[in-house]
Amino acid sequence: MNNEAPVTRTAVDRPHPRVSVSGLCFPTATAIESIEAVARLGASTTSLTSGKILDSGAGLVAEAGRRHGVRIGTTTALLRFDLTPGADIDDQLARARTDIDQAVTVGASTVYTLTGRRVLPDWDANVSAYADAAVGVIDYATSKGIRVAVEPTNWLYADLNFVHSFHDALLLGARTGIGVCLDLFHVWTEAELLEDIRKNIEHISHVQISDMTPGIRALPCRDVPGGGDIPLRHIVAEILDAGYEGVFDLELSGPNIDVAGHTEAATTAVAWLSEVLSELGA
C-alpha cells in the first residue's frame, strides 16, 4: 500500500471547481504522477488515458485520486475497431471492456473514444458497421453506469477516426446512443457549431479546452488558452448558456507547450479558465 502523503496545493488560489486538468498535459508522467501534478495545481478533477491507468494499475490509480483529493471524471476507452468486413475484432472488444472496467474502478462516469479508420467508401456504411461492432460494449458500459462518448477530430487523424465534426458525432450518436466529447480545438471552425451546441447540449458529456497556435501547419499545435486564435471565452459562454453542467478539461500539448513547460502551461491555463468560469457565473 502506498502511504505517501497528499501533495500540497500551492499553484493557484482555489481553482474553479469545474476546471479539470487532463493527464495529457503531462506526457511523460504516469497516471499517479499526473494525479499528483493536478493536485499541486489545486484542481479537483482530471481525465486519464486507459493505457496509463493500465500501466499503473487501476486500483492504485483510484487510491491516488482519493489520497490527493482528485476525482477522475473521465478516461479514454479503446472502442476503436477495425471495421473491415470479416475482420476479427474479439481482442479489440475485450480491450474495450477492460477499459470500461478500469473506468468503474477509478470512479469515472464517462469514457471517450475514437472510432477507428474509415474502411468503406460510404460514410453511413461505416456508421452502420461501427454501430454493429460497438453495440455490445456500449450496452456493457451502460450497465456499469458509464457513458460512452466519441471525440470528433481533425481529418489529419483519419487513420484513427472517421468522425471529424460535431455534426458527424451527433449523427453517430443518433445511431449508437453514445454522447460527444467536444474538444474545441478540433471543432471551433464549424459554421454551425454554436447552433449545434444549443440544440444538442444534452449529448455533450465532456468538454476539452485548449487554444491553437496561429500559423502552425502541423499537429499538435495546441496553445495555452488565451494565447491563440480560438474564441474560447465566447464558446464557453454559449456552452454554459445552453445548460452544460460538466467540467471543462484542459488538454495541452505541442511545441508551444513544450517551450513554456508542461507545469507552467497548465498553471497558466488553470488560472485563465478559473477566471473565465467565475466571470461567466459557472
Coordinates of N, CA and C in Angstrom, one line a residue, residues 151-158 161-170 186-187:
E151 N -15.1 11.4 -29.7 CA -14.4 12.6 -29.8 C -14.2 12.9 -31.3
P152 N -14.9 13.9 -31.9 CA -14.6 14.3 -33.3 C -13.2 14.9 -33.4
T153 N -12.5 14.6 -34.4 CA -11.1 15.1 -34.5 C -10.9 15.6 -35.9
N154 N -9.8 16.4 -36.1 CA -9.4 16.9 -37.3 C -9.2 15.7 -38.3
W155 N -9.4 16.0 -39.6 CA -9.3 14.9 -40.6 C -7.8 14.3 -40.7
L156 N -6.8 15.0 -40.2 CA -5.5 14.5 -40.2 C -5.4 13.3 -39.3
Y157 N -6.4 13.0 -38.5 CA -6.4 11.8 -37.6 C -7.3 10.7 -38.3
A158 N -7.4 10.8 -39.6 CA -8.3 9.8 -40.3 C -7.8 8.4 -40.2
N161 N -9.8 7.7 -36.9 CA -11.2 8.1 -36.6 C -11.9 8.5 -37.9
F162 N -13.2 8.2 -38.1 CA -13.9 8.7 -39.2 C -14.9 9.8 -38.8
V163 N -14.9 10.3 -37.6 CA -15.8 11.3 -37.1 C -15.0 12.6 -37.0
H164 N -15.2 13.6 -37.9 CA -14.4 14.8 -38.0 C -15.1 16.1 -37.7
S165 N -16.3 16.1 -37.2 CA -17.0 17.3 -36.8 C -18.0 17.0 -35.7
F166 N -18.5 18.0 -35.0 CA -19.5 17.8 -34.0 C -20.8 17.3 -34.7
H167 N -21.1 17.8 -35.9 CA -22.3 17.3 -36.6 C -22.2 15.8 -36.9
D168 N -21.0 15.3 -37.3 CA -20.8 13.9 -37.6 C -21.0 13.1 -36.3
A169 N -20.4 13.6 -35.2 CA -20.5 12.9 -33.9 C -22.0 12.8 -33.5
L170 N -22.8 13.8 -33.8 CA -24.2 13.7 -33.4 C -24.9 12.6 -34.3
H186 N -10.6 20.9 -32.0 CA -11.0 20.2 -33.3 C -12.2 20.8 -34.0
V187 N -13.1 21.5 -33.3 CA -14.4 21.8 -33.9 C -14.7 23.3 -34.0

